PDB file of C-alpha atoms in Angstrom:
ATOM      1  CA  MET A   1     337.667 116.002 157.623  1.00  0.00           C
ATOM      2  CA  ARG A   2     334.994 118.195 156.065  1.00  0.00           C
ATOM      3  CA  PRO A   3     335.210 116.656 152.532  1.00  0.00           C
ATOM      4  CA  THR A   4     334.642 113.194 154.049  1.00  0.00           C
ATOM      5  CA  LEU A   5     331.461 114.299 155.838  1.00  0.00           C
ATOM      6  CA  LEU A   6     330.163 115.875 152.657  1.00  0.00           C
ATOM      7  CA  ALA A   7     330.877 112.748 150.623  1.00  0.00           C
ATOM      8  CA  VAL A   8     328.425 110.613 152.635  1.00  0.00           C
ATOM      9  CA  PRO A   9     325.210 112.549 151.730  1.00  0.00           C
ATOM     10  CA  VAL A  10     326.369 112.878 148.119  1.00  0.00           C
ATOM     11  CA  ALA A  11     326.975 109.131 147.885  1.00  0.00           C
ATOM     12  CA  LEU A  12     323.558 108.414 149.415  1.00  0.00           C
ATOM     13  CA  LEU A  13     321.839 110.720 146.925  1.00  0.00           C
ATOM     14  CA  ALA A  14     323.657 109.112 144.008  1.00  0.00           C
ATOM     15  CA  ALA A  15     322.548 105.651 145.149  1.00  0.00           C
ATOM     16  CA  ALA A  16     318.858 106.632 145.445  1.00  0.00           C
ATOM     17  CA  PRO A  17     316.674 105.825 142.432  1.00  0.00           C
ATOM     18  CA  PRO A  18     315.283 108.797 140.498  1.00  0.00           C
ATOM     19  CA  ALA A  19     311.866 110.070 141.604  1.00  0.00           C
ATOM     20  CA  ALA A  20     310.157 108.718 138.473  1.00  0.00           C
ATOM     21  CA  ALA A  21     311.573 105.259 139.140  1.00  0.00           C
ATOM     22  CA  GLN A  22     310.010 105.246 142.605  1.00  0.00           C
ATOM     23  CA  ASP A  23     306.546 105.381 140.998  1.00  0.00           C
ATOM     24  CA  ASN A  24     305.975 102.101 139.168  1.00  0.00           C
ATOM     25  CA  LEU A  25     306.178 102.870 135.487  1.00  0.00           C
ATOM     26  CA  VAL A  26     303.354 101.663 133.282  1.00  0.00           C
ATOM     27  CA  THR A  27     304.565 100.140 130.017  1.00  0.00           C
ATOM     28  CA  LYS A  28     301.522  98.091 129.001  1.00  0.00           C
ATOM     29  CA  VAL A  29     297.871  98.190 129.990  1.00  0.00           C
ATOM     30  CA  GLY A  30     295.632  95.168 130.067  1.00  0.00           C
ATOM     31  CA  PRO A  31     292.013  95.126 131.248  1.00  0.00           C
ATOM     32  CA  LEU A  32     292.843  95.078 134.982  1.00  0.00           C
ATOM     33  CA  GLU A  33     295.339  97.948 134.793  1.00  0.00           C
ATOM     34  CA  LEU A  34     292.942  99.975 132.607  1.00  0.00           C
ATOM     35  CA  ARG A  35     290.270  99.528 135.281  1.00  0.00           C
ATOM     36  CA  ARG A  36     292.715 100.696 137.977  1.00  0.00           C
ATOM     37  CA  ILE A  37     293.646 103.770 135.926  1.00  0.00           C
ATOM     38  CA  ALA A  38     289.990 104.603 135.310  1.00  0.00           C
ATOM     39  CA  LEU A  39     289.060 104.171 138.983  1.00  0.00           C
ATOM     40  CA  ARG A  40     291.977 106.360 140.110  1.00  0.00           C
ATOM     41  CA  PHE A  41     290.578 109.163 137.975  1.00  0.00           C
ATOM     42  CA  ASP A  42     286.832 108.619 138.455  1.00  0.00           C
ATOM     43  CA  ARG A  43     285.669 106.369 141.282  1.00  0.00           C
ATOM     44  CA  ASP A  44     282.244 106.125 139.602  1.00  0.00           C
ATOM     45  CA  THR A  45     283.643 104.995 136.251  1.00  0.00           C
ATOM     46  CA  ARG A  46     282.005 102.101 134.513  1.00  0.00           C
ATOM     47  CA  ASP A  47     282.968  99.539 131.923  1.00  0.00           C
ATOM     48  CA  VAL A  48     281.036 100.442 128.782  1.00  0.00           C
ATOM     49  CA  SER A  49     282.622  97.904 126.452  1.00  0.00           C
ATOM     50  CA  ALA A  50     280.101  95.845 124.503  1.00  0.00           C
ATOM     51  CA  ASN A  51     280.756  92.611 126.395  1.00  0.00           C
ATOM     52  CA  GLN A  52     282.016  94.112 129.677  1.00  0.00           C
ATOM     53  CA  ASN A  53     285.561  92.906 128.974  1.00  0.00           C
ATOM     54  CA  GLY A  54     287.254  95.847 130.689  1.00  0.00           C
ATOM     55  CA  ASN A  55     288.573  97.480 127.528  1.00  0.00           C
ATOM     56  CA  LEU A  56     286.514 100.696 127.492  1.00  0.00           C
ATOM     57  CA  TYR A  57     285.723 102.951 130.436  1.00  0.00           C
ATOM     58  CA  GLU A  58     283.616 106.075 130.611  1.00  0.00           C
ATOM     59  CA  LEU A  59     285.187 108.864 132.667  1.00  0.00           C
ATOM     60  CA  LYS A  60     283.475 111.997 133.943  1.00  0.00           C
ATOM     61  CA  SER A  61     285.355 115.282 133.902  1.00  0.00           C
ATOM     62  CA  PRO A  62     286.193 116.855 137.261  1.00  0.00           C
ATOM     63  CA  ASN A  63     283.393 119.406 136.690  1.00  0.00           C
ATOM     64  CA  GLY A  64     280.950 116.576 135.879  1.00  0.00           C
ATOM     65  CA  ARG A  65     279.779 118.145 132.602  1.00  0.00           C
ATOM     66  CA  ASP A  66     281.805 116.107 130.136  1.00  0.00           C
ATOM     67  CA  THR A  67     282.588 112.457 129.613  1.00  0.00           C
ATOM     68  CA  ALA A  68     285.361 110.694 127.774  1.00  0.00           C
ATOM     69  CA  LEU A  69     286.042 107.117 126.805  1.00  0.00           C
ATOM     70  CA  LEU A  70     289.349 105.573 127.852  1.00  0.00           C
ATOM     71  CA  THR A  71     290.686 102.537 126.021  1.00  0.00           C
ATOM     72  CA  VAL A  72     293.860 100.684 125.072  1.00  0.00           C
ATOM     73  CA  GLU A  73     294.961 100.602 121.443  1.00  0.00           C
ATOM     74  CA  GLY A  74     297.029  98.028 119.593  1.00  0.00           C
ATOM     75  CA  LYS A  75     297.966  94.400 120.143  1.00  0.00           C
ATOM     76  CA  SER A  76     301.017  95.341 122.204  1.00  0.00           C
ATOM     77  CA  GLN A  77     298.790  97.289 124.656  1.00  0.00           C
ATOM     78  CA  GLU A  78     301.309 100.158 124.707  1.00  0.00           C
ATOM     79  CA  THR A  79     298.983 103.008 123.766  1.00  0.00           C
ATOM     80  CA  LEU A  80     296.199 104.625 125.773  1.00  0.00           C
ATOM     81  CA  ARG A  81     293.527 106.544 123.917  1.00  0.00           C
ATOM     82  CA  ILE A  82     290.987 108.942 125.368  1.00  0.00           C
ATOM     83  CA  TYR A  83     288.232 110.456 123.261  1.00  0.00           C
ATOM     84  CA  THR A  84     285.026 112.420 123.461  1.00  0.00           C
ATOM     85  CA  ARG A  85     282.239 112.900 120.965  1.00  0.00           C
ATOM     86  CA  VAL A  86     281.420 116.597 120.924  1.00  0.00           C
ATOM     87  CA  LYS A  87     277.876 117.808 120.309  1.00  0.00           C
ATOM     88  CA  GLY A  88     277.390 120.531 117.777  1.00  0.00           C
ATOM     89  CA  GLU A  89     278.468 121.315 114.273  1.00  0.00           C
ATOM     90  CA  THR A  90     281.678 122.593 112.811  1.00  0.00           C
ATOM     91  CA  THR A  91     283.536 122.701 109.558  1.00  0.00           C
ATOM     92  CA  LEU A  92     286.532 120.746 108.433  1.00  0.00           C
ATOM     93  CA  ARG A  93     288.371 124.063 108.084  1.00  0.00           C
ATOM     94  CA  LYS A  94     287.738 124.852 111.760  1.00  0.00           C
ATOM     95  CA  VAL A  95     288.904 121.389 112.855  1.00  0.00           C
ATOM     96  CA  ASN A  96     292.037 121.715 110.725  1.00  0.00           C
ATOM     97  CA  THR A  97     292.773 125.106 112.273  1.00  0.00           C
ATOM     98  CA  TRP A  98     292.621 123.553 115.747  1.00  0.00           C
ATOM     99  CA  ASN A  99     294.900 120.679 114.729  1.00  0.00           C
ATOM    100  CA  ARG A 100     297.390 123.049 113.115  1.00  0.00           C
ATOM    101  CA  ASP A 101     297.632 125.374 116.111  1.00  0.00           C
ATOM    102  CA  LYS A 102     297.506 122.935 119.061  1.00  0.00           C
ATOM    103  CA  ILE A 103     299.944 120.333 120.292  1.00  0.00           C
ATOM    104  CA  HIS A 104     297.724 118.297 122.614  1.00  0.00           C
ATOM    105  CA  GLY A 105     294.373 116.895 121.582  1.00  0.00           C
ATOM    106  CA  ARG A 106     293.398 116.395 117.991  1.00  0.00           C
ATOM    107  CA  ALA A 107     289.993 116.637 116.456  1.00  0.00           C
ATOM    108  CA  TYR A 108     288.358 115.097 113.423  1.00  0.00           C
ATOM    109  CA  LEU A 109     285.001 114.524 111.795  1.00  0.00           C
ATOM    110  CA  ASP A 110     284.030 110.856 111.812  1.00  0.00           C
ATOM    111  CA  ALA A 111     282.196 108.987 109.042  1.00  0.00           C
ATOM    112  CA  ASP A 112     278.875 110.529 110.138  1.00  0.00           C
ATOM    113  CA  ASP A 113     280.396 114.048 110.352  1.00  0.00           C
ATOM    114  CA  GLY A 114     280.270 113.810 114.145  1.00  0.00           C
ATOM    115  CA  ILE A 115     283.005 115.710 115.976  1.00  0.00           C
ATOM    116  CA  VAL A 116     285.552 113.637 117.887  1.00  0.00           C
ATOM    117  CA  PHE A 117     288.215 115.069 120.186  1.00  0.00           C
ATOM    118  CA  GLU A 118     290.952 112.651 121.235  1.00  0.00           C
ATOM    119  CA  ALA A 119     294.466 112.148 122.508  1.00  0.00           C
ATOM    120  CA  THR A 120     296.829 109.193 122.658  1.00  0.00           C
ATOM    121  CA  LEU A 121     299.578 108.398 125.135  1.00  0.00           C
ATOM    122  CA  TRP A 122     302.395 106.029 124.243  1.00  0.00           C
ATOM    123  CA  LEU A 123     303.545 103.917 127.139  1.00  0.00           C
ATOM    124  CA  ARG A 124     306.668 102.474 125.515  1.00  0.00           C
ATOM    125  CA  GLY A 125     309.610 103.028 127.831  1.00  0.00           C
ATOM    126  CA  GLY A 126     307.331 103.631 130.794  1.00  0.00           C
ATOM    127  CA  VAL A 127     305.011 106.365 132.004  1.00  0.00           C
ATOM    128  CA  SER A 128     304.271 107.126 135.652  1.00  0.00           C
ATOM    129  CA  SER A 129     300.760 106.874 137.064  1.00  0.00           C
ATOM    130  CA  LEU A 130     300.948 110.585 137.839  1.00  0.00           C
ATOM    131  CA  ASN A 131     301.744 111.316 134.197  1.00  0.00           C
ATOM    132  CA  ILE A 132     298.695 109.304 133.102  1.00  0.00           C
ATOM    133  CA  ARG A 133     296.524 111.298 135.527  1.00  0.00           C
ATOM    134  CA  GLU A 134     297.936 114.577 134.177  1.00  0.00           C
ATOM    135  CA  TRP A 135     297.276 113.398 130.613  1.00  0.00           C
ATOM    136  CA  ILE A 136     293.610 112.679 131.425  1.00  0.00           C
ATOM    137  CA  ASP A 137     293.303 116.077 133.141  1.00  0.00           C
ATOM    138  CA  LEU A 138     294.878 117.681 130.066  1.00  0.00           C
ATOM    139  CA  HIS A 139     292.284 115.990 127.836  1.00  0.00           C
ATOM    140  CA  PHE A 140     289.401 117.488 129.787  1.00  0.00           C
ATOM    141  CA  GLY A 141     291.033 120.924 129.905  1.00  0.00           C
ATOM    142  CA  GLN A 142     291.727 120.904 126.187  1.00  0.00           C
ATOM    143  CA  LEU A 143     288.250 119.514 125.502  1.00  0.00           C
ATOM    144  CA  GLN A 144     286.696 122.596 127.066  1.00  0.00           C
ATOM    145  CA  ALA A 145     289.032 124.842 125.063  1.00  0.00           C
ATOM    146  CA  PHE A 146     288.116 122.941 121.875  1.00  0.00           C
ATOM    147  CA  LYS A 147     284.378 123.276 122.544  1.00  0.00           C
ATOM    148  CA  ASP A 148     284.824 127.019 123.090  1.00  0.00           C
ATOM    149  CA  PHE A 149     286.885 127.228 119.896  1.00  0.00           C
ATOM    150  CA  ILE A 150     284.295 125.558 117.644  1.00  0.00           C
ATOM    151  CA  ARG A 151     281.547 127.804 119.050  1.00  0.00           C
ATOM    152  CA  GLU A 152     283.447 131.000 118.129  1.00  0.00           C
TER     153      GLU A 152
END
């Protein structure tokens, strides 16, 4: 009798979808979904795209000191990109040292030798909304670490 009673909860657990499947997975991001993502992170976000087409949002960091731009890359709309222009000066050697030693967040000098710190998130296969939120939080955390690093 005991094995039968135990089989019922096990069967119910096996039939339940995985936790990640319960959160709708994001596989592509158009203008409306990008707006939703931006508003979930920063309720005061604003569309800063040139023609207000919903393709570029400015986000404030949780501490309010930094901002980042959130956009969708590629025709398939399967890649999110977040980036920040960092004030100050640094050398290519310093930027390369960061990129060599860190996994998340890459830095580069743009055409005007301005410092850019960015990250991309591939959505192919599906990413949960919580994962997107964590990725944005990670950007701001790593951004502060990068700014401290280039000032050393």
